[in-house]
Every structure is written in structure tokens, then in C-alpha cells.
Short mmCIF file of C-alpha atoms and ligand atoms in Angstrom, two decimals:
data_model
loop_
_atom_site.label_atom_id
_atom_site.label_comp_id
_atom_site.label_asym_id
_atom_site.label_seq_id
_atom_site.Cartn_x
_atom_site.Cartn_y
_atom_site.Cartn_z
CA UNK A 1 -23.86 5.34 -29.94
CA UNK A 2 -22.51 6.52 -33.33
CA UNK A 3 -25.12 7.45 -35.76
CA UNK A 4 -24.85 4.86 -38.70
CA UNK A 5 -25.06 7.05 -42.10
CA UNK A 6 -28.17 6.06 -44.51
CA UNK A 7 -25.45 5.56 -47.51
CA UNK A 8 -21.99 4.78 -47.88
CA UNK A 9 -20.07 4.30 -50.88
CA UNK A 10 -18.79 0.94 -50.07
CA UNK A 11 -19.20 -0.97 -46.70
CA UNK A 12 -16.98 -3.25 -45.35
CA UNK A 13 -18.10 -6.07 -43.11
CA UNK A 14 -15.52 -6.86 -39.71
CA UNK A 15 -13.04 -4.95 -38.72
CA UNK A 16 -10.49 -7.66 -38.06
CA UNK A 17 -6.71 -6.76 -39.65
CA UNK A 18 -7.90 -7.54 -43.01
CA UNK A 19 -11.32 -4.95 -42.88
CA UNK A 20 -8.94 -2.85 -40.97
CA UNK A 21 -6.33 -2.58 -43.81
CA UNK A 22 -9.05 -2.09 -46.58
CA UNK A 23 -10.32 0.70 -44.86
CA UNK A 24 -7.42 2.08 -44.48
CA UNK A 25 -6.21 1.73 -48.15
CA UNK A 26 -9.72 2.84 -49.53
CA UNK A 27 -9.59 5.87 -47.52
CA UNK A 28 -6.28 6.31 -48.56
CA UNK A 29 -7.20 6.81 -52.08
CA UNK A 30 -9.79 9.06 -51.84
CA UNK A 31 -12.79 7.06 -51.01
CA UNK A 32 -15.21 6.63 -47.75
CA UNK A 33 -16.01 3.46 -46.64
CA UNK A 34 -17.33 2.17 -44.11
CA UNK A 35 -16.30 -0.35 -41.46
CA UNK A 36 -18.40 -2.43 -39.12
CA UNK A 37 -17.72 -4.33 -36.84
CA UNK A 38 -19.84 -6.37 -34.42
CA UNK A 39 -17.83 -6.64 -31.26
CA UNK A 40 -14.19 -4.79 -30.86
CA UNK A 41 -11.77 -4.14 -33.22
CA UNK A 42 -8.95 -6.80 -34.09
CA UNK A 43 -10.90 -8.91 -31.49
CA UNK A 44 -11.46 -11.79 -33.57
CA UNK A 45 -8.62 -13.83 -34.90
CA UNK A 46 -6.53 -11.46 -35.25
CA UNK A 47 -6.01 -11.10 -31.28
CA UNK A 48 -5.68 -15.03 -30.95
CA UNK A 49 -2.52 -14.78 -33.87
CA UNK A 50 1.44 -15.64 -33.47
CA UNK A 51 1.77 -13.02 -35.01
CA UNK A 52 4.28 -14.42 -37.94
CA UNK A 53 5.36 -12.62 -41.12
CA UNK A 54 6.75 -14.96 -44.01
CA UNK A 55 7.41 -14.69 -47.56
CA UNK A 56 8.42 -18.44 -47.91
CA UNK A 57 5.42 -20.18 -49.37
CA UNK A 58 4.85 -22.64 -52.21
CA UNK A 59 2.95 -20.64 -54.19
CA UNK A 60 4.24 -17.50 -56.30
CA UNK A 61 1.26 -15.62 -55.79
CA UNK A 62 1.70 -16.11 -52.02
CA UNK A 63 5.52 -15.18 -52.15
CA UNK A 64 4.66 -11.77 -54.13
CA UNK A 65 1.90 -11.00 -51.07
CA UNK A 66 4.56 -12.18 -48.65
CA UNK A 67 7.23 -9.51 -50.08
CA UNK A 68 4.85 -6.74 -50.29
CA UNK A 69 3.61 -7.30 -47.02
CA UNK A 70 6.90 -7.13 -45.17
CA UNK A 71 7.85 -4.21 -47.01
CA UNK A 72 4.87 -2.34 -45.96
CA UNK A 73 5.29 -3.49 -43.03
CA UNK A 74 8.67 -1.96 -43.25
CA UNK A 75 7.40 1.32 -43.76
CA UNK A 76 4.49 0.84 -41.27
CA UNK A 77 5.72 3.68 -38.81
CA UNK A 78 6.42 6.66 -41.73
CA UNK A 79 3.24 5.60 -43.66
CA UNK A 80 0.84 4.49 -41.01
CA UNK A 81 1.83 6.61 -38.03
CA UNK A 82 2.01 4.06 -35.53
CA UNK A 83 4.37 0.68 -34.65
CA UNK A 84 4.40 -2.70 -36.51
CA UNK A 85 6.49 -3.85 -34.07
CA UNK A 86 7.91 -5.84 -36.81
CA UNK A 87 11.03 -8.12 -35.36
CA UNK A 88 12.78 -9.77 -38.52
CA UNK A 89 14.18 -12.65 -36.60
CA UNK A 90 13.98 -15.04 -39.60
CA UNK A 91 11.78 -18.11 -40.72
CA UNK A 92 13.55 -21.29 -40.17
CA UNK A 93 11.62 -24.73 -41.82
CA UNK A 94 13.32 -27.84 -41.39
CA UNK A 95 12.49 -30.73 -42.85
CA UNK A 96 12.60 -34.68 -41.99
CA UNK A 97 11.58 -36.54 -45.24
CA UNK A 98 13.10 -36.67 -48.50
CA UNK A 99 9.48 -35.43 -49.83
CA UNK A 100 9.24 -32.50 -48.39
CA UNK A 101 12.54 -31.64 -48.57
CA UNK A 102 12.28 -31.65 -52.55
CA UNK A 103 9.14 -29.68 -51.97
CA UNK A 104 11.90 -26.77 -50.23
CA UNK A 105 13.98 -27.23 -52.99
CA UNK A 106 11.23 -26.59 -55.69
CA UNK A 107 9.75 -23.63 -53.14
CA UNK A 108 13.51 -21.70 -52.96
CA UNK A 109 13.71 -22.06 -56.87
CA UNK A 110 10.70 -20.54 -57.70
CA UNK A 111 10.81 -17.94 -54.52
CA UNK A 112 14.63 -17.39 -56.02
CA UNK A 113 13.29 -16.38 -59.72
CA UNK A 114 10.42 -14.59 -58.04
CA UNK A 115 13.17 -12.32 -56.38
CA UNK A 116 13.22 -13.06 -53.12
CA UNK A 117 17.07 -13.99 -53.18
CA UNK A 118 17.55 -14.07 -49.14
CA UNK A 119 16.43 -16.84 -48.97
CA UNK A 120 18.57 -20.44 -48.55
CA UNK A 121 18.16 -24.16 -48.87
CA UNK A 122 20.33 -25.36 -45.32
CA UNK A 123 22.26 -28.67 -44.96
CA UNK A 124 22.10 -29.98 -40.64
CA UNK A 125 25.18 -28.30 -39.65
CA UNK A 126 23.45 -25.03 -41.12
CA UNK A 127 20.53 -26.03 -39.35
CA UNK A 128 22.67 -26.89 -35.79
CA UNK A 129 24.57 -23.40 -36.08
CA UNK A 130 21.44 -21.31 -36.43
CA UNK A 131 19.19 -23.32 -33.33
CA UNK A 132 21.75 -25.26 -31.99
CA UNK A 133 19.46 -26.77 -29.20
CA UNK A 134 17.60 -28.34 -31.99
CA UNK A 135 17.46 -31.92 -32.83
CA UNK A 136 19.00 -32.40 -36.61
CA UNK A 137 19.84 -36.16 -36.70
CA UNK A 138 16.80 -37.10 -38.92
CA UNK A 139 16.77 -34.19 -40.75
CA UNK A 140 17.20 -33.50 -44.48
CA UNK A 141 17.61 -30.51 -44.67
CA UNK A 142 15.67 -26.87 -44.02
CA UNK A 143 15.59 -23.52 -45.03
CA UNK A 144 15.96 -19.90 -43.72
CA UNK A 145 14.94 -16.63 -44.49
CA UNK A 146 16.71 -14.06 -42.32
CA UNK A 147 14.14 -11.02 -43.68
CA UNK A 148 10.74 -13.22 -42.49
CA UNK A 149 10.34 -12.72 -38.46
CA UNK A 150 7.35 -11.79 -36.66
CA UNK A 151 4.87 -8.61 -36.27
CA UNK A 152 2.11 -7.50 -33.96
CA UNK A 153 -1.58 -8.17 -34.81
CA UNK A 154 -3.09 -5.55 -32.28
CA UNK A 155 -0.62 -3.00 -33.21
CA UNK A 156 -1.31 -3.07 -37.06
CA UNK A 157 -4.81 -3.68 -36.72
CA UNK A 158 -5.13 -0.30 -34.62
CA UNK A 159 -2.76 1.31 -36.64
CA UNK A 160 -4.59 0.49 -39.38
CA UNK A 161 -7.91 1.79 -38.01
CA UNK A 162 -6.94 5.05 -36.87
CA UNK A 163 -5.19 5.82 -39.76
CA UNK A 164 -8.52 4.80 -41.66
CA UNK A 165 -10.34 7.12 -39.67
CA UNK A 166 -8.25 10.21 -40.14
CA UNK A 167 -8.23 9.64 -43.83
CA UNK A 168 -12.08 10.29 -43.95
CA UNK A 169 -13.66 6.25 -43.18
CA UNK A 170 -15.95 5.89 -40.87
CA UNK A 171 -15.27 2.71 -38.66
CA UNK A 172 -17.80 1.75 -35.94
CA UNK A 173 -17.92 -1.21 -33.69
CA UNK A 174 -20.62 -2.68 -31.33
CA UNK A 175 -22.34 -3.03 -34.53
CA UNK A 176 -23.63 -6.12 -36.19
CA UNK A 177 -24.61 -6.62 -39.73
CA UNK A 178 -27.65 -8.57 -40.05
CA UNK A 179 -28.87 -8.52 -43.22
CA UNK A 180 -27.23 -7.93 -47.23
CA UNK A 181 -29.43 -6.36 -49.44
CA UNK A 182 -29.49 -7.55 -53.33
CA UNK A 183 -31.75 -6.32 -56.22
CA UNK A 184 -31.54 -9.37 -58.41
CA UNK A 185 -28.33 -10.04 -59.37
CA UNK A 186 -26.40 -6.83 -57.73
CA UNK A 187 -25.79 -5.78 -53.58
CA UNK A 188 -27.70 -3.00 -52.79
CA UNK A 189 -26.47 -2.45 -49.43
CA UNK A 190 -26.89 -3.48 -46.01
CA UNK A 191 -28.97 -3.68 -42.71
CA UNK A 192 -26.96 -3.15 -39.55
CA UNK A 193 -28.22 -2.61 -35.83
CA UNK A 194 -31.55 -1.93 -37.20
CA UNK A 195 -30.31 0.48 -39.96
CA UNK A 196 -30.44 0.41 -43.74
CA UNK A 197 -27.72 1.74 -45.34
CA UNK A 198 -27.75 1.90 -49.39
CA UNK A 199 -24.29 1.06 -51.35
CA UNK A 200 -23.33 -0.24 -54.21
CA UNK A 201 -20.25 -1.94 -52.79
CA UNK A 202 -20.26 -4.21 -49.73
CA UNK A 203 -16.85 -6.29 -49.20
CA UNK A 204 -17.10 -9.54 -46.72
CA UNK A 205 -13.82 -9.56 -44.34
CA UNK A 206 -15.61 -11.67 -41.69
CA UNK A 207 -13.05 -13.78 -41.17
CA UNK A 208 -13.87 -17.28 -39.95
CA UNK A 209 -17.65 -16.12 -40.41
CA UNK A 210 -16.90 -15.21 -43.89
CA UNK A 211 -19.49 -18.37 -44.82
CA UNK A 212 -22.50 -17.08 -42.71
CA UNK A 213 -21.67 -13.30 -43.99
CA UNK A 214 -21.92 -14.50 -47.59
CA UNK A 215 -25.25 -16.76 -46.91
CA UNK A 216 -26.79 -13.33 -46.04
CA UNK A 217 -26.33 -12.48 -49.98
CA UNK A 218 -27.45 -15.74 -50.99
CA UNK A 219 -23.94 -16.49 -52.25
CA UNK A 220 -21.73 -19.83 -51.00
CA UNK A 221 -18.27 -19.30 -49.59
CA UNK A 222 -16.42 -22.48 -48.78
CA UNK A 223 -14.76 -21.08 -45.75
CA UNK A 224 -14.45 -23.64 -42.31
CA UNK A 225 -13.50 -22.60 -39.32
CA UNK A 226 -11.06 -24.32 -37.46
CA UNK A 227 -9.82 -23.80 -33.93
CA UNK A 228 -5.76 -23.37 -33.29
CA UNK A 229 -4.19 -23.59 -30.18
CA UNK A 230 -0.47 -21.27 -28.93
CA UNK A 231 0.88 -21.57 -25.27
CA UNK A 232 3.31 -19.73 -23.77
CA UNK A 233 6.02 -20.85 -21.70
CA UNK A 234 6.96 -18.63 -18.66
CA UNK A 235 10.37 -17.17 -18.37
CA UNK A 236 12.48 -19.98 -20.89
CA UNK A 237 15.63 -18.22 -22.53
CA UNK A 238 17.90 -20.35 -25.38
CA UNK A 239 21.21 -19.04 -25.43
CA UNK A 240 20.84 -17.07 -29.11
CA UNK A 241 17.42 -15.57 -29.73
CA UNK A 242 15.93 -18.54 -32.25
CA UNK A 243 14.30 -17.46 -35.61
CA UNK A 244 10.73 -18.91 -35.74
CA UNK A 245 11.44 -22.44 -36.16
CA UNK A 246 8.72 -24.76 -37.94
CA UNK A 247 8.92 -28.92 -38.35
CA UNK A 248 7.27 -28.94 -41.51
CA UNK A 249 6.08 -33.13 -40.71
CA UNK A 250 4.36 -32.69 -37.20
CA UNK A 251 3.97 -28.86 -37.88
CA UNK A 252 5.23 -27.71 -34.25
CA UNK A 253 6.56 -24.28 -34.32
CA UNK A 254 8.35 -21.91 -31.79
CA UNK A 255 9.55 -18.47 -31.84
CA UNK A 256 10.50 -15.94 -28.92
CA UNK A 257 7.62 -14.16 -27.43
CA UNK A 258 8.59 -11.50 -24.42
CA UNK A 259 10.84 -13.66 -21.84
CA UNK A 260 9.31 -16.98 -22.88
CA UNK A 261 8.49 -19.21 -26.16
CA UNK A 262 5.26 -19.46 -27.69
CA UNK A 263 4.63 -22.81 -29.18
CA UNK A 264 2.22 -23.72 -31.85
CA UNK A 265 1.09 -26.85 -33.51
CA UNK A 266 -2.01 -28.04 -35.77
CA UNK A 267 -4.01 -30.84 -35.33
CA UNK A 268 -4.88 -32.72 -38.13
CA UNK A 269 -7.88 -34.17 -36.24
CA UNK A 270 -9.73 -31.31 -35.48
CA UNK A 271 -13.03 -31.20 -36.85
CA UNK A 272 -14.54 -27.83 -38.00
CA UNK A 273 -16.11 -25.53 -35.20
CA UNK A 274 -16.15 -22.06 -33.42
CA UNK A 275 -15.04 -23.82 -30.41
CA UNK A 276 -12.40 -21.54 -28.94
CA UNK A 277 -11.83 -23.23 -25.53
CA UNK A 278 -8.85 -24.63 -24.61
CA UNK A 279 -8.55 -28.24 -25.28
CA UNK A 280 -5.50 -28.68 -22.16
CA UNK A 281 -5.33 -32.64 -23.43
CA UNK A 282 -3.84 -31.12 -26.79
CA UNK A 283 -1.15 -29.54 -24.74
CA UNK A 284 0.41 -33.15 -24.26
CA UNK A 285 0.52 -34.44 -27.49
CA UNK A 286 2.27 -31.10 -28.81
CA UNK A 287 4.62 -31.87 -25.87
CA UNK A 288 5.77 -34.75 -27.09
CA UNK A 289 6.35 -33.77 -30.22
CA UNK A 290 8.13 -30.22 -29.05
CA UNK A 291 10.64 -31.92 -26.79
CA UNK A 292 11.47 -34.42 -29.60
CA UNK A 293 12.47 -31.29 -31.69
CA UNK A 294 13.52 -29.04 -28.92
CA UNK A 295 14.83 -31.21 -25.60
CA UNK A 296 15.51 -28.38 -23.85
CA UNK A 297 11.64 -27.57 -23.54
CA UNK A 298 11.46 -30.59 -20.99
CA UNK A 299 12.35 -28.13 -18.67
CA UNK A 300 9.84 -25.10 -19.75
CA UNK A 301 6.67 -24.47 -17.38
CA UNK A 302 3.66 -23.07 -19.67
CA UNK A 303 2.50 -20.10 -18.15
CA UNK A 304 -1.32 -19.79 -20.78
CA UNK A 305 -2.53 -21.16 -23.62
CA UNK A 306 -5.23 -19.83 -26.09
CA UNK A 307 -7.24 -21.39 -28.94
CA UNK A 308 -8.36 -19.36 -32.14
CA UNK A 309 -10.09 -20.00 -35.43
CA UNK A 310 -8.33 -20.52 -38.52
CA UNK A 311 -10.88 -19.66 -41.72
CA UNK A 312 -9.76 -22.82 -44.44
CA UNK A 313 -10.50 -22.70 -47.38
CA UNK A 314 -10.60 -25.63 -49.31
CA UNK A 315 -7.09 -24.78 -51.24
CA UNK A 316 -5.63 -22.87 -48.66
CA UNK A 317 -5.67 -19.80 -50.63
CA UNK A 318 -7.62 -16.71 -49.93
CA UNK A 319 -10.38 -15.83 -51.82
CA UNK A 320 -9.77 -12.36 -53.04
CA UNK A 321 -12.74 -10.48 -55.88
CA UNK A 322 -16.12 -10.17 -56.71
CA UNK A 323 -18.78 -12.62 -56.37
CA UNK A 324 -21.17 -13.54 -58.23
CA UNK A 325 -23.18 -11.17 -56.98
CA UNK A 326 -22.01 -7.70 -58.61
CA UNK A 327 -20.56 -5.44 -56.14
CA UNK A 328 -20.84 -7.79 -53.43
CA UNK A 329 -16.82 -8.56 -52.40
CA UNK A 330 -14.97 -11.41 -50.81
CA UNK A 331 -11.47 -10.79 -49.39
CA UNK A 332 -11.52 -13.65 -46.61
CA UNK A 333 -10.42 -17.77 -46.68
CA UNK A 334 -6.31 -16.30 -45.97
CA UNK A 335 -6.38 -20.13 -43.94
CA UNK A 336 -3.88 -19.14 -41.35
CA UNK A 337 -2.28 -16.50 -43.18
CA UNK A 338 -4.41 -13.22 -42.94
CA UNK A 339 -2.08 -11.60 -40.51
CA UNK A 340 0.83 -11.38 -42.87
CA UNK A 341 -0.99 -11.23 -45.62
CA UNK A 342 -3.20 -8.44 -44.30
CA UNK A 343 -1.40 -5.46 -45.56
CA UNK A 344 -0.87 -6.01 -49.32
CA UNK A 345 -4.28 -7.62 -50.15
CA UNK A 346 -5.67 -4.71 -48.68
CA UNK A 347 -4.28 -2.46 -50.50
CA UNK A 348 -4.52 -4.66 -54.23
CA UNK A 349 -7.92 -4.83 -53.26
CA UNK A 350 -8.63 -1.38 -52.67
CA UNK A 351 -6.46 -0.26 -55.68
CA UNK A 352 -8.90 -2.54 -58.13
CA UNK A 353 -12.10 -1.34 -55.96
CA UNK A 354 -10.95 2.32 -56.92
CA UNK A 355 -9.95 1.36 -60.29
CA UNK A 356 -6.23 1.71 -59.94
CA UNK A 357 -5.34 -1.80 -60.79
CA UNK A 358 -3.63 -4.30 -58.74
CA UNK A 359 0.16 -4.43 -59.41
CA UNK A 360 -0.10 -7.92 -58.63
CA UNK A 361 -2.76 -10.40 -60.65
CA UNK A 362 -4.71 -11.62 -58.15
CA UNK A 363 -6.49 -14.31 -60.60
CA UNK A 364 -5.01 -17.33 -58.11
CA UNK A 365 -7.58 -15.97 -55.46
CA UNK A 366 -10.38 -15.85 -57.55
CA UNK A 367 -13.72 -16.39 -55.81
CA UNK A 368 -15.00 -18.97 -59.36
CA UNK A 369 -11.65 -21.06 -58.55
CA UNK A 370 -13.33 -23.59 -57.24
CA UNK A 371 -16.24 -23.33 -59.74
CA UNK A 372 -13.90 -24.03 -62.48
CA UNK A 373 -11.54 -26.57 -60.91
CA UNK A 374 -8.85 -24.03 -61.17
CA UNK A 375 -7.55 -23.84 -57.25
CA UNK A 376 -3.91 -24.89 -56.61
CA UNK A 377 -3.33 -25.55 -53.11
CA UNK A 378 -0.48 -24.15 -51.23
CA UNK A 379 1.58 -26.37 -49.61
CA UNK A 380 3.39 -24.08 -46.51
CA UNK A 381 0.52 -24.51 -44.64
CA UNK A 382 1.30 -24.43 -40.59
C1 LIG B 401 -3.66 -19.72 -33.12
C2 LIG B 401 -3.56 -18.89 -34.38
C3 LIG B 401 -2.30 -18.54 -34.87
C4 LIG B 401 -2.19 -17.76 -36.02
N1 LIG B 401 -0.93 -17.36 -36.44
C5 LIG B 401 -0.83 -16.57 -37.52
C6 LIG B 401 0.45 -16.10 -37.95
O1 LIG B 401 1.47 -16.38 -37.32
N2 LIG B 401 0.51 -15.31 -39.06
C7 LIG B 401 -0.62 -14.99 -39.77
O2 LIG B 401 -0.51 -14.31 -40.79
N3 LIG B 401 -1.83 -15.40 -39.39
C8 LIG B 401 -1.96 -16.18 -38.29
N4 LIG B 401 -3.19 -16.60 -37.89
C9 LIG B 401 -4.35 -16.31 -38.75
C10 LIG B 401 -4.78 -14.89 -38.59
O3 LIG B 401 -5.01 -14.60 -37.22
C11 LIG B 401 -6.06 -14.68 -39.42
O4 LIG B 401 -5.83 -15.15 -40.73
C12 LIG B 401 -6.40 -13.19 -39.50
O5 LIG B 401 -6.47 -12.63 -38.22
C13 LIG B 401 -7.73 -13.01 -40.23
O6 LIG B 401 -8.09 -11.66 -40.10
P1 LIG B 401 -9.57 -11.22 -40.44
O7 LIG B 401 -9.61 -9.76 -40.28
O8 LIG B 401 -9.95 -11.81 -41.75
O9 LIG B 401 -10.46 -12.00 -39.36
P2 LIG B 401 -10.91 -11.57 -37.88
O10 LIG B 401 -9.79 -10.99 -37.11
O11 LIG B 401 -11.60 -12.76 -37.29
O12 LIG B 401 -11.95 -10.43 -38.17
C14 LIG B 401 -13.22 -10.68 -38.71
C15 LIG B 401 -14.18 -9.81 -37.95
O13 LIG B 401 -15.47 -9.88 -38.54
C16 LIG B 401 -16.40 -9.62 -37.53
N5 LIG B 401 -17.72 -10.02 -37.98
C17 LIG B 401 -18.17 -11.27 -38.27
N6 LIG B 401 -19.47 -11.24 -38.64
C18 LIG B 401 -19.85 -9.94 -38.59
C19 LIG B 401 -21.08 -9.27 -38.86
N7 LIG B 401 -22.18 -9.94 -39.24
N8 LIG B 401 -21.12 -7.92 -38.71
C20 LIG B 401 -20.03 -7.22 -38.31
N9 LIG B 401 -18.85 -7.81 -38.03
C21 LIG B 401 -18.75 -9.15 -38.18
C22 LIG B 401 -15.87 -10.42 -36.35
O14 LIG B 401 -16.38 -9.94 -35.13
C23 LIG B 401 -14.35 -10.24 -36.50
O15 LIG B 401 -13.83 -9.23 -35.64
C24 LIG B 401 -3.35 -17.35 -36.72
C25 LIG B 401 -4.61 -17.69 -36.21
C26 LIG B 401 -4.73 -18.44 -35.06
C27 LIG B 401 -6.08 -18.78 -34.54
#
């Protein structure tokens, strides 16, 4: 069993992609934290992810993150020293009310004057060219971005890790924390298997358990989990390779996965749990929906299905800063988007943690948002 040190200059809590890439970046710039995790690495959500990589949201901050994200995802291999296995096969939302289709139109302005000029408002035929085994006659219209695709979760997350581990972190699993220690109103450090280890900088990247992490520092995170189902078809080949494909009003989704589809949908029902089992009933009613949008999938077998948690928060925005508790951290609440967004908050984070400053303002995720009435929701949720 690795010998847990007695201080650390700041300790991150789960080593999911996001505690994986805040390692990595800390270490990166000269500092050694470190990591625990309670079961395996990347085990948590991050194994149970589609894996998806987009820069189209509704909210600038989340566009910014989006673009930085790809690009160092880009540069994975020369900078991290191991795959992304990033596949840019495109982001393709389509949309069948006149609502939400002036919702794309405000989202490509503002992603247009943000700089991300790739991508396009589409028309049906567009729509019918790109997937044309797709259903367009009550469309309105979509939208496509050719440089969004899809990455993959274990190989980043391990990337990550390693590469935090040869820059001087130490990153141990099999290793619960189970208590956060505060004198008054700042962290002091933490207890974990047993141990005590001082610091004066503990940063919560629990994931769906950011909530229960936080209680342990007396401090309230409105995080819910929420469990999200994927199944994958066996062998089921369209023609031309589809770009991930999302119907913004039931929110189905497909993209390629190996030599079948994986399909996704969320269900609007769900109540909050850590239920992960697979609810085979929900299968059904995503059917129907999936071969209204996609015939052709009347004739797909599913080979599996999995269910993970989603971690909500209550604008859909992560919650990225300090608490209220000084030098106690939250970088968790990424509601469905901590895969993608995994790489750049990591490293703003660990540029304001080391005093660099964050080249983007990360104000939006502000953990007092809620406090102050000041969240604004985004509105690409899947
Ligand atoms: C079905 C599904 C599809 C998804 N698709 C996408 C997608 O296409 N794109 C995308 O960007 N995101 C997607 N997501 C969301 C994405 O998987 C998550 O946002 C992301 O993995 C969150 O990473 P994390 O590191 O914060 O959490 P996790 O991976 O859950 O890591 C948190 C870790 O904290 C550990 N932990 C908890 N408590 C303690 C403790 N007390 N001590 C030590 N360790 C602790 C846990 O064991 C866990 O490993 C999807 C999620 C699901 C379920």
C-alpha cells in the first residue's frame, strides 16, 4: 500500500478526468499535489461517458472551454505523451420547433463573434446530405460543426495521470477521503484511510459525490446526481460514417462507436439517485423515439447498455473556485459535460491555484452564483 505523505501542498479529492487533469496541470507548473482516489482511476463517470467533444453550446463561457479543450486535445499526444484518440467527426443538432431553432440561430451568432467560425446554421437538404438516413420532414433546421467529434475518456484520464505522476504528483487510489479538516473559516487538510495529512489547499473533483465531499467541510454544493443510460448496437454500418447527431426536442443522440452505434437519450423523468443499473424498460421508449429519427435503426440488434451518473447542477454550469471556506476548492457540477470540458478547466484552474491567472474569466462558474441569483443556465444540455 502506498505510504500517504503527512503534508501536501494541495490535495485533490477523485481522480476522475477532471482530478486527473488538475493534477496533471498543477504538476505541470511546478507544484505537488496530491490525488486520491477511492476506488480506480477514471472509474467513475468518466468510464460510463460517450465520450463527446463539442464547442457548440449556448453559453460563451462554455464555447471558450469548448475551443480550448479540443485544441488541447489536439495536442494531447506531443504534450501529454499518450493518445486522445480524438475523432473530429462533427456535431450535428437538428432541430424540430421554430423555438429552438431561433435558440441555434442566437447560439451560431454568438459562437460566430466568439470565433469559432466553423461552425453553420443548416437548412433540411443540408441536413439530408450530411445523414441522409435521417428523417428531415419536420425539421427546421440544424447545425454542424465539422471540428466537434468525439474523444476517449479512459485514454485521457490515464494520460492524464501518468503524465501527473512523472511531473512530480503523487496520485494514489484504493484510498478514501473521510474526513476535511477546517480551522474556523479556512481547510486545514484532510483525513484519508486513517491518515491526516495537513494542506492548505484541498480541491473537491468528486464528481457526482461532489455534494457529500463538500458536507465533509461543512459547505453546501447543489450538485444531484442523475443516472444516464448509452447502448450499443452490434455490428450496424450507415453508408457514410454519421457525425454525432443530436434531436435537440426528445434529446436522442447517435454517433459511431467501433462497428456499431451508440445511442443516448435523457429522461426527463428520472428522479435523482446513484442508481446505476440498467433500467432495460427505458430501452423502449428511446426506441421509439430513435427509429422516428433514424428508421434504419428498426433493423439494429443492441448488443449492451450501461447507465451512469450525470452531476446537475442547478444551472447546468460547473461550479469552478473557492468556497466559502478559504482554500477549500470546488471544480465539479460540469452536468454532463466534464469529459470535454475536462482539459481546459483543469488547467484555468490550476493556472489561478498557482497564481498564473486564468486566460479565460471563469466568474460564470462561480461557486456564490447561486447565492447571488447570478447563474445563467445553459441551454445545449443533452
Ligand atoms: C451516460 C453518460 C454519458 C456522458 N457523455 C458525455 C459526453 O459525451 N461528453 C462529456 O463531456 N461528458 C459526458 N458525460 C459526463 C462525464 O462523464 C462527466 O461529466 C465526467 O466524467 C465527470 O468527471 P469527474 O472526474 O468530475 O467525475 P468522476 O469520473 O465520477 O470522478 C470522481 C471521482 O471521485 C471519486 N470520489 C468520490 N468521493 C471520494 C472520496 N471521498 N475520496 C476519494 N475519492 C472520491 C470517485 O470514486 C470518482 O472516481 C456523460 C456521463 C454519462 C453518465
Amino acid at each position: 500500500m502506498t505510504e500517504l505523505p503527512p503534508t501536501a501542498e494541495c490535495v485533490i479529492i477523485g481522480g476522475g478526468v477532471v482530478g486527473g487533469s488538475l493534477a496533471y496541470h498543477l504538476a505541470r507548473a511546478g507544484m505537488r499535489p496530491l490525488l486520491l482516489e477511492r476506488g480506480e482511476f477514471g472509474a467513475g463517470s468518466t468510464s460510463r461517458g460517450a465520450g463527446g467533444v463539442r464547442q457548440q453550446f449556448s453559453t460563451e463561457i462554455n464555447v471558450r472551454i469548448g475551443m480550448l479543450s479540443r485544441r488541447l486535445l489536439e495536442h494531447f499526444e506531443e504534450e501529454v505523451g499518450a493518445t486522445a484518440d480524438l475523432r473530429e467527426i462533427g456535431y450535428l443538432f437538428v432541430a424540430s420547433d421554430a423555438m429552438q431553432m431561433e435558440q441555434f440561430e442566437r447560439n451560431v451568432a454568438m459562437q460566430h463573434r466568439v470565433g469559432l467560425s466553423e461552425v453553420r446554421l443548416l437548412g433540411r437538404d443540408d441536413i439530408a446530405e450530411l445523414v441522409p438516413q435521417l428523417t428531415v420532414d419536420d425539421l427546421h433546421g440544424g447545425t454542424f460543426c465539422p471540428t466537434d467529434g468525439l474523444a476517449g475518456p479512459n485514454e485521457v484520464t490515464a494520460g492524464y495521470v501518468n503524465a501527473a505522476r512523472r511531473h512530480g504528483a503523487q496520485v494514489v487510489d484504493g484510498t478514501c477521503v473521510e474526513a476535511i479538516e477546517r480551522d474556523g473559516d479556512a481547510v486545514t487538510g484532510v483525513v484519508a484511510a486513517g491518515c491526516r495529512i495537513a494542506s492548505p489547499m484541498v480541491v473537491n473533483c468528486a464528481g457526482p459525490y461532489a455534494a457529500a465531499v463538500a458536507a465533509m467541510a461543512a459547505v453546501e454544493v447543489p450538485v444531484k446526481p442523475f443516472r444516464r443510460h448509452l447502448f450499443l448496437t452490434e455490428s450496424f454500418a450507415l453508408e457514410r460514417e454519421p457525425p454525432m447527431t443530436v434531436d435537440m426536442r426528445t434529446s436522442f443522440y447517435f454517433h459511431p462507436e467501433g462497428d456499431g452505434l451508440m445511442l443516448g437519450m435523457s429522461d426527463p423523468a428520472e428522479p435523482s439517485s446513484f442508481d446505476t443499473n440498467v433500467d432495460w424498460g427505458f430501452l423502449e421508449h428511446l426506441v421509439e423515439h430513435a427509429t422516428h429519427r433514424l428508421p434504419v435503426l428498426e433493423r439494429a440488434r443492441i448488443r449492451t447498455g450501461w447507465a451512469g451518473l450525470y452531476e446537475v447542477s442547478p444551472d447546468h454550469q460547473a461550479i469552478v473556485g473557492e468556497s466559502e471556506v478559504a482554500g477549500f476548492w470546488l471544480c465539479c457540477g460540469f452536468s454532463g459535460h466534464g469529459f470535454m470540458q475536462a482539459p481546459a478547466v483543469g488547467r484555468l484552474l490550476a493556472a489561478e491555484l498557482t497564481g498564473a491567472g486564468s486566460e479565460i474569466d471563469l466568474t460564470s462558474f462561480a461557486p456564490d452564483r447561486f447565492a447571488r441569483g447570478a447563474g445563467s443556465p445553459e441551454a445545449a444540455v443533452i
